[in-house]
Amino acid sequence: MTTLLTGRPTRRNLLKASAAAAGLLAAPSIVRAQTKELVVGGAAGHKPWVEQIVVPMFEKKYGCKVIFEGTRSLVNLEKMQKNKGAQYMSVVQMDDPVMILAVKEGLLEPITPAKVPNMAEITPAAVHMDGMWANYLQPWLGIAYNKTAMPTPPKSWAELFDPKYKGRIVVPSLQNTEGLPLIFAAGLLAGQSLEAAQKDVDAGFKKLATLKPNLLTIYTQQPQAYNLLEQAEATMIGPAMSSYALERKAAGAPIDLVAPSEGVFAMPSGIAVIKGAPQSDLAFAYVNELLGAELQTKLAGPTYSLATNKAVPRPAGLAPDLKIYQIDWANVAAERNNWISRWDREMAL
């Protein structure tokens, strides 16, 4: 007001104006700090544990905001394809077969021990394609069974094939990722090693043909299959994924999941940094935290999964010497369509 009346600024007003100008210059950096956000694309089913366990820890430690977009792996791939060169997501948590497609299209940034120190703390089999992505946790595949219909738990993959369970077995379609290892389980029962069963699936398919009389149905929708099991219309589901079967058990369903004596299969659960990602440093930090022992210890129980960090023990119920088979997902991606065609010809009900 004094300035307007006299036409001349006073010293006090000049100081006020300078302070105000300094505040305005500082404001953009404050706004940037307040709006520092990390967008992570993952599976819709992961949203509860990501938002309840991962996000609060990460936001507090790194002073940022994490937005988790829960959808499907293929939808996240489409987002990366459409936004190539102008990505808005920084990290993706996707199935390994979809990661392979993302690598082929040049959509991922390699993770290295220099940027992700916890890479050195996870099992070597959990790092893929020279570090293009890594597995943070792995649900495992065993046999789910109805405890009323089957008071004695199954002990072997061979029990799915026992003639006394005619019309009582449910299996996943090969369209479902959890269905593919059924070929390898059949190969193991035919006397192959896992490596041989993955390279030559003929023995596995011949063994699977003997399973056909036992099949009640082949599912593509997991909830419908578990309804059959929980109502005792089906006796067993195999392979069955720990993250689903044990969640149903915890909710009170009369079912349980066992690890067959031959071993269980580790499912894919990859995490990667998107090439050209905004907030690149935060993106690598997020991956590093997911590979760390502290977070994996907190997550293994709620997600009913195997930790990949070597310092985290196996979940209760899995013997220390139980074989855990790691699948060659690159081979699966290359052969999947051929296997599905053969499955449709030979296993249709």
GROMACS .gro file of C-alpha atoms in nm:
model
  349
    1MET     CA    1   0.000   0.000   0.000
    2THR     CA    2   0.285   0.245   0.090
    3THR     CA    3   0.440   0.181  -0.247
    4LEU     CA    4   0.121   0.273  -0.425
    5LEU     CA    5   0.076   0.593  -0.224
    6THR     CA    6   0.428   0.727  -0.262
    7GLY     CA    7   0.529   0.565  -0.586
    8ARG     CA    8   0.852   0.454  -0.421
    9PRO     CA    9   0.915   0.117  -0.250
   10THR     CA   10   1.032   0.127   0.111
   11ARG     CA   11   1.322  -0.090   0.234
   12ARG     CA   12   1.077  -0.304   0.437
   13ASN     CA   13   0.860  -0.369   0.134
   14LEU     CA   14   1.159  -0.456  -0.077
   15LEU     CA   15   1.259  -0.718   0.181
   16LYS     CA   16   0.902  -0.853   0.183
   17ALA     CA   17   0.895  -0.864  -0.195
   18SER     CA   18   1.232  -1.043  -0.204
   19ALA     CA   19   1.112  -1.301   0.046
   20ALA     CA   20   0.794  -1.352  -0.152
   21ALA     CA   21   0.991  -1.391  -0.475
   22ALA     CA   22   1.223  -1.641  -0.308
   23GLY     CA   23   0.917  -1.831  -0.188
   24LEU     CA   24   0.778  -1.844  -0.539
   25LEU     CA   25   1.108  -1.969  -0.679
   26ALA     CA   26   1.124  -2.238  -0.411
   27ALA     CA   27   0.764  -2.344  -0.458
   28PRO     CA   28   0.810  -2.553  -0.775
   29SER     CA   29   1.070  -2.774  -0.605
   30ILE     CA   30   0.837  -2.819  -0.308
   31VAL     CA   31   0.553  -2.910  -0.541
   32ARG     CA   32   0.777  -3.154  -0.722
   33ALA     CA   33   0.879  -3.313  -0.392
   34GLN     CA   34   0.516  -3.340  -0.284
   35THR     CA   35   0.407  -3.497  -0.610
   36LYS     CA   36   0.695  -3.745  -0.650
   37GLU     CA   37   0.503  -4.055  -0.746
   38LEU     CA   38   0.593  -4.407  -0.847
   39VAL     CA   39   0.339  -4.596  -1.057
   40VAL     CA   40   0.356  -4.975  -1.035
   41GLY     CA   41   0.156  -5.206  -1.259
   42GLY     CA   42   0.072  -5.547  -1.119
   43ALA     CA   43  -0.194  -5.814  -1.079
   44ALA     CA   44  -0.531  -5.715  -0.938
   45GLY     CA   45  -0.503  -5.999  -0.687
   46HIS     CA   46  -0.184  -5.847  -0.546
   47LYS     CA   47  -0.345  -5.517  -0.461
   48PRO     CA   48  -0.437  -5.600  -0.097
   49TRP     CA   49  -0.091  -5.703   0.018
   50VAL     CA   50   0.089  -5.443  -0.192
   51GLU     CA   51  -0.121  -5.161  -0.048
   52GLN     CA   52  -0.126  -5.294   0.307
   53ILE     CA   53   0.238  -5.402   0.344
   54VAL     CA   54   0.463  -5.278   0.063
   55VAL     CA   55   0.331  -4.929  -0.004
   56PRO     CA   56   0.331  -4.794   0.356
   57MET     CA   57   0.687  -4.917   0.413
   58PHE     CA   58   0.816  -4.781   0.082
   59GLU     CA   59   0.645  -4.443   0.106
   60LYS     CA   60   0.778  -4.388   0.458
   61LYS     CA   61   1.133  -4.494   0.372
   62TYR     CA   62   1.163  -4.302   0.044
   63GLY     CA   63   0.929  -4.008   0.106
   64CYS     CA   64   0.718  -4.064  -0.203
   65LYS     CA   65   0.375  -4.174  -0.318
   66VAL     CA   66   0.319  -4.519  -0.472
   67ILE     CA   67   0.024  -4.581  -0.699
   68PHE     CA   68  -0.046  -4.949  -0.767
   69GLU     CA   69  -0.250  -5.023  -1.080
   70GLY     CA   70  -0.392  -5.371  -1.034
   71THR     CA   71  -0.493  -5.548  -1.353
   72ARG     CA   72  -0.356  -5.844  -1.556
   73SER     CA   73  -0.006  -5.905  -1.690
   74LEU     CA   74  -0.116  -5.879  -2.054
   75VAL     CA   75  -0.294  -5.550  -1.983
   76ASN     CA   76   0.025  -5.410  -1.832
   77LEU     CA   77   0.212  -5.522  -2.141
   78GLU     CA   78  -0.038  -5.335  -2.360
   79LYS     CA   79   0.010  -5.020  -2.150
   80MET     CA   80   0.386  -5.038  -2.201
   81GLN     CA   81   0.345  -5.094  -2.574
   82LYS     CA   82   0.109  -4.797  -2.614
   83ASN     CA   83   0.329  -4.566  -2.405
   84LYS     CA   84   0.665  -4.668  -2.548
   85GLY     CA   85   0.888  -4.359  -2.535
   86ALA     CA   86   0.658  -4.182  -2.289
   87GLN     CA   87   0.597  -4.428  -2.010
   88TYR     CA   88   0.403  -4.329  -1.701
   89MET     CA   89   0.450  -4.658  -1.513
   90SER     CA   90   0.794  -4.727  -1.368
   91VAL     CA   91   0.773  -5.086  -1.240
   92VAL     CA   92   0.576  -5.392  -1.347
   93GLN     CA   93   0.502  -5.708  -1.152
   94MET     CA   94   0.402  -5.966  -1.416
   95ASP     CA   95   0.411  -6.337  -1.497
   96ASP     CA   96   0.739  -6.456  -1.646
   97PRO     CA   97   0.591  -6.557  -1.986
   98VAL     CA   98   0.468  -6.198  -2.032
   99MET     CA   99   0.805  -6.064  -1.919
  100ILE     CA  100   0.961  -6.255  -2.208
  101LEU     CA  101   0.733  -6.074  -2.453
  102ALA     CA  102   0.825  -5.740  -2.294
  103VAL     CA  103   1.197  -5.818  -2.329
  104LYS     CA  104   1.156  -5.904  -2.697
  105GLU     CA  105   0.993  -5.564  -2.756
  106GLY     CA  106   1.268  -5.376  -2.572
  107LEU     CA  107   1.035  -5.249  -2.300
  108LEU     CA  108   1.245  -5.337  -1.995
  109GLU     CA  109   1.558  -5.193  -1.837
  110PRO     CA  110   1.809  -5.448  -1.702
  111ILE     CA  111   1.842  -5.462  -1.326
  112THR     CA  112   2.200  -5.486  -1.203
  113PRO     CA  113   2.359  -5.550  -0.862
  114ALA     CA  114   2.491  -5.192  -0.871
  115LYS     CA  115   2.136  -5.056  -0.880
  116VAL     CA  116   1.964  -5.346  -0.704
  117PRO     CA  117   2.207  -5.482  -0.441
  118ASN     CA  118   1.959  -5.747  -0.321
  119MET     CA  119   2.002  -5.928  -0.654
  120ALA     CA  120   2.303  -6.093  -0.491
  121GLU     CA  121   2.083  -6.224  -0.208
  122ILE     CA  122   1.825  -6.414  -0.413
  123THR     CA  123   1.854  -6.762  -0.564
  124PRO     CA  124   2.027  -6.756  -0.906
  125ALA     CA  125   1.726  -6.926  -1.068
  126ALA     CA  126   1.516  -6.623  -0.977
  127VAL     CA  127   1.713  -6.395  -1.214
  128HIS     CA  128   1.615  -6.420  -1.581
  129MET     CA  129   1.757  -6.326  -1.921
  130ASP     CA  130   2.072  -6.158  -1.788
  131GLY     CA  131   1.884  -5.956  -1.530
  132MET     CA  132   1.595  -5.828  -1.738
  133TRP     CA  133   1.367  -5.926  -1.450
  134ALA     CA  134   1.373  -6.122  -1.126
  135ASN     CA  135   1.128  -6.322  -0.917
  136TYR     CA  136   1.045  -6.168  -0.581
  137LEU     CA  137   0.808  -6.436  -0.448
  138GLN     CA  138   0.689  -6.760  -0.602
  139PRO     CA  139   0.356  -6.931  -0.537
  140TRP     CA  140   0.404  -7.306  -0.561
  141LEU     CA  141   0.201  -7.580  -0.725
  142GLY     CA  142   0.087  -7.888  -0.535
  143ILE     CA  143  -0.234  -8.090  -0.504
  144ALA     CA  144  -0.545  -7.941  -0.343
  145TYR     CA  145  -0.792  -8.192  -0.197
  146ASN     CA  146  -1.122  -8.203  -0.011
  147LYS     CA  147  -1.051  -8.315   0.346
  148THR     CA  148  -1.391  -8.482   0.386
  149ALA     CA  149  -1.383  -8.674   0.061
  150MET     CA  150  -1.019  -8.768   0.110
  151PRO     CA  151  -0.933  -8.804   0.482
  152THR     CA  152  -0.582  -8.926   0.399
  153PRO     CA  153  -0.395  -8.653   0.209
  154PRO     CA  154  -0.242  -8.743  -0.129
  155LYS     CA  155   0.132  -8.801  -0.122
  156SER     CA  156   0.227  -8.818  -0.489
  157TRP     CA  157   0.134  -8.669  -0.824
  158ALA     CA  158   0.058  -9.031  -0.917
  159GLU     CA  159  -0.260  -9.025  -0.706
  160LEU     CA  160  -0.429  -8.801  -0.961
  161PHE     CA  161  -0.404  -9.098  -1.197
  162ASP     CA  162  -0.539  -9.363  -0.955
  163PRO     CA  163  -0.843  -9.534  -1.118
  164LYS     CA  164  -1.039  -9.517  -0.790
  165TYR     CA  165  -1.076  -9.142  -0.851
  166LYS     CA  166  -1.262  -9.189  -1.179
  167GLY     CA  167  -1.452  -8.868  -1.264
  168ARG     CA  168  -1.329  -8.696  -0.947
  169ILE     CA  169  -1.026  -8.497  -1.064
  170VAL     CA  170  -1.012  -8.135  -1.183
  171VAL     CA  171  -0.714  -7.994  -1.372
  172PRO     CA  172  -0.636  -7.647  -1.511
  173SER     CA  173  -0.649  -7.583  -1.884
  174LEU     CA  174  -0.316  -7.518  -2.053
  175GLN     CA  175  -0.462  -7.173  -2.127
  176ASN     CA  176  -0.397  -7.111  -1.756
  177THR     CA  177  -0.032  -7.074  -1.664
  178GLU     CA  178  -0.075  -7.307  -1.366
  179GLY     CA  179  -0.192  -7.581  -1.605
  180LEU     CA  180   0.131  -7.609  -1.804
  181PRO     CA  181   0.341  -7.786  -1.536
  182LEU     CA  182   0.092  -8.076  -1.544
  183ILE     CA  183   0.276  -8.192  -1.858
  184PHE     CA  184   0.604  -8.190  -1.667
  185ALA     CA  185   0.454  -8.368  -1.363
  186ALA     CA  186   0.331  -8.638  -1.601
  187GLY     CA  187   0.678  -8.654  -1.753
  188LEU     CA  188   0.832  -8.704  -1.408
  189LEU     CA  189   0.589  -8.991  -1.344
  190ALA     CA  190   0.694  -9.138  -1.680
  191GLY     CA  191   1.052  -9.149  -1.553
  192GLN     CA  192   1.193  -8.832  -1.707
  193SER     CA  193   1.402  -8.566  -1.536
  194LEU     CA  194   1.248  -8.219  -1.530
  195GLU     CA  195   1.492  -8.102  -1.795
  196ALA     CA  196   1.398  -8.389  -2.025
  197ALA     CA  197   1.026  -8.349  -1.952
  198GLN     CA  198   1.043  -7.986  -2.066
  199LYS     CA  199   1.236  -8.057  -2.385
  200ASP     CA  200   1.041  -8.364  -2.494
  201VAL     CA  201   0.676  -8.354  -2.388
  202ASP     CA  202   0.575  -8.669  -2.573
  203ALA     CA  203   0.615  -8.894  -2.269
  204GLY     CA  204   0.421  -8.646  -2.059
  205PHE     CA  205   0.129  -8.631  -2.303
  206LYS     CA  206   0.116  -9.012  -2.325
  207LYS     CA  207   0.095  -9.028  -1.947
  208LEU     CA  208  -0.173  -8.758  -1.944
  209ALA     CA  209  -0.390  -8.967  -2.176
  210THR     CA  210  -0.428  -9.215  -1.889
  211LEU     CA  211  -0.562  -8.934  -1.667
  212LYS     CA  212  -0.858  -8.864  -1.895
  213PRO     CA  213  -1.105  -9.116  -1.735
  214ASN     CA  214  -1.046  -8.949  -1.397
  215LEU     CA  215  -1.130  -8.599  -1.514
  216LEU     CA  216  -1.446  -8.432  -1.388
  217THR     CA  217  -1.364  -8.112  -1.572
  218ILE     CA  218  -1.083  -7.896  -1.709
  219TYR     CA  219  -1.112  -7.542  -1.581
  220THR     CA  220  -1.022  -7.201  -1.711
  221GLN     CA  221  -1.198  -7.018  -1.425
  222GLN     CA  222  -1.030  -7.097  -1.093
  223PRO     CA  223  -1.324  -7.003  -0.863
  224GLN     CA  224  -1.558  -7.245  -1.041
  225ALA     CA  225  -1.310  -7.528  -0.999
  226TYR     CA  226  -1.275  -7.461  -0.627
  227ASN     CA  227  -1.653  -7.457  -0.586
  228LEU     CA  228  -1.654  -7.816  -0.715
  229LEU     CA  229  -1.376  -7.910  -0.473
  230GLU     CA  230  -1.527  -7.737  -0.172
  231GLN     CA  231  -1.865  -7.902  -0.237
  232ALA     CA  232  -1.688  -8.241  -0.263
  233GLU     CA  233  -1.804  -8.295  -0.621
  234ALA     CA  234  -1.433  -8.312  -0.700
  235THR     CA  235  -1.180  -8.487  -0.477
  236MET     CA  236  -0.856  -8.325  -0.599
  237ILE     CA  237  -0.732  -8.036  -0.812
  238GLY     CA  238  -0.385  -8.066  -0.953
  239PRO     CA  239  -0.176  -7.868  -1.008
  240ALA     CA  240  -0.321  -7.624  -0.755
  241MET     CA  241  -0.163  -7.289  -0.677
  242SER     CA  242  -0.070  -7.216  -0.315
  243SER     CA  243  -0.170  -6.851  -0.333
  244TYR     CA  244  -0.529  -6.951  -0.415
  245ALA     CA  245  -0.580  -7.288  -0.244
  246LEU     CA  246  -0.434  -7.182   0.091
  247GLU     CA  247  -0.624  -6.857   0.084
  248ARG     CA  248  -0.946  -7.057   0.041
  249LYS     CA  249  -0.841  -7.286   0.327
  250ALA     CA  250  -0.774  -6.983   0.550
  251ALA     CA  251  -1.121  -6.854   0.464
  252GLY     CA  252  -1.269  -7.175   0.606
  253ALA     CA  253  -1.308  -7.395   0.299
  254PRO     CA  254  -1.281  -7.771   0.382
  255ILE     CA  255  -0.974  -7.816   0.166
  256ASP     CA  256  -0.600  -7.834   0.203
  257LEU     CA  257  -0.292  -7.830  -0.019
  258VAL     CA  258  -0.006  -8.080  -0.009
  259ALA     CA  259   0.340  -8.088  -0.160
  260PRO     CA  260   0.378  -8.420  -0.349
  261SER     CA  261   0.683  -8.627  -0.264
  262GLU     CA  262   0.831  -8.580  -0.614
  263GLY     CA  263   0.841  -8.204  -0.559
  264VAL     CA  264   0.649  -7.886  -0.632
  265PHE     CA  265   0.670  -7.636  -0.916
  266ALA     CA  266   0.755  -7.269  -0.858
  267MET     CA  267   0.524  -7.030  -1.036
  268PRO     CA  268   0.637  -6.714  -1.214
  269SER     CA  269   0.616  -6.381  -1.035
  270GLY     CA  270   0.849  -6.132  -1.197
  271ILE     CA  271   0.936  -5.773  -1.121
  272ALA     CA  272   1.108  -5.537  -1.364
  273VAL     CA  273   1.188  -5.172  -1.433
  274ILE     CA  274   1.035  -5.024  -1.747
  275LYS     CA  275   1.277  -4.871  -1.999
  276GLY     CA  276   1.251  -4.491  -1.992
  277ALA     CA  277   1.064  -4.507  -1.663
  278PRO     CA  278   0.992  -4.187  -1.473
  279GLN     CA  279   1.146  -4.182  -1.125
  280SER     CA  280   1.409  -4.432  -1.234
  281ASP     CA  281   1.597  -4.427  -0.902
  282LEU     CA  282   1.278  -4.495  -0.710
  283ALA     CA  283   1.192  -4.775  -0.952
  284PHE     CA  284   1.517  -4.959  -0.884
  285ALA     CA  285   1.476  -4.896  -0.512
  286TYR     CA  286   1.128  -5.051  -0.523
  287VAL     CA  287   1.264  -5.362  -0.696
  288ASN     CA  288   1.547  -5.381  -0.444
  289GLU     CA  289   1.302  -5.373  -0.153
  290LEU     CA  290   1.088  -5.652  -0.305
  291LEU     CA  291   1.398  -5.869  -0.336
  292GLY     CA  292   1.511  -5.795   0.021
  293ALA     CA  293   1.478  -6.034   0.314
  294GLU     CA  294   1.286  -5.789   0.532
  295LEU     CA  295   0.994  -5.745   0.295
  296GLN     CA  296   0.991  -6.104   0.170
  297THR     CA  297   0.970  -6.226   0.531
  298LYS     CA  298   0.659  -6.014   0.577
  299LEU     CA  299   0.505  -6.118   0.244
  300ALA     CA  300   0.572  -6.491   0.220
  301GLY     CA  301   0.302  -6.577   0.476
  302PRO     CA  302   0.019  -6.354   0.353
  303THR     CA  303   0.084  -6.450  -0.011
  304TYR     CA  304   0.133  -6.824   0.061
  305SER     CA  305   0.447  -6.814  -0.149
  306LEU     CA  306   0.812  -6.916  -0.152
  307ALA     CA  307   1.063  -6.640  -0.087
  308THR     CA  308   1.345  -6.603  -0.338
  309ASN     CA  309   1.579  -6.431  -0.091
  310LYS     CA  310   1.813  -6.698   0.044
  311ALA     CA  311   1.789  -6.563   0.400
  312VAL     CA  312   1.414  -6.628   0.424
  313PRO     CA  313   1.316  -6.983   0.532
  314ARG     CA  314   1.063  -7.196   0.347
  315PRO     CA  315   0.699  -7.173   0.456
  316ALA     CA  316   0.577  -7.415   0.722
  317GLY     CA  317   0.469  -7.745   0.570
  318LEU     CA  318   0.741  -7.760   0.303
  319ALA     CA  319   1.024  -7.993   0.402
  320PRO     CA  320   1.377  -7.850   0.376
  321ASP     CA  321   1.477  -8.123   0.129
  322LEU     CA  322   1.163  -8.101  -0.087
  323LYS     CA  323   1.247  -8.052  -0.452
  324ILE     CA  324   1.129  -7.721  -0.593
  325TYR     CA  325   1.128  -7.727  -0.971
  326GLN     CA  326   1.207  -7.406  -1.157
  327ILE     CA  327   1.047  -7.400  -1.500
  328ASP     CA  328   1.211  -7.279  -1.820
  329TRP     CA  329   0.948  -7.019  -1.907
  330ALA     CA  330   1.127  -6.911  -2.224
  331ASN     CA  331   1.080  -7.264  -2.355
  332VAL     CA  332   0.718  -7.260  -2.239
  333ALA     CA  333   0.656  -6.935  -2.427
  334ALA     CA  334   0.805  -7.082  -2.744
  335GLU     CA  335   0.610  -7.410  -2.728
  336ARG     CA  336   0.287  -7.313  -2.554
  337ASN     CA  337   0.067  -7.285  -2.863
  338ASN     CA  338   0.181  -7.626  -2.991
  339TRP     CA  339   0.113  -7.783  -2.653
  340ILE     CA  340  -0.232  -7.624  -2.630
  341SER     CA  341  -0.321  -7.759  -2.976
  342ARG     CA  342  -0.211  -8.110  -2.878
  343TRP     CA  343  -0.395  -8.083  -2.546
  344ASP     CA  344  -0.716  -7.980  -2.727
  345ARG     CA  345  -0.686  -8.278  -2.963
  346GLU     CA  346  -0.599  -8.540  -2.705
  347MET     CA  347  -0.761  -8.429  -2.381
  348ALA     CA  348  -1.097  -8.280  -2.485
  349LEU     CA  349  -1.385  -8.415  -2.273
   0.00000   0.00000   0.00000
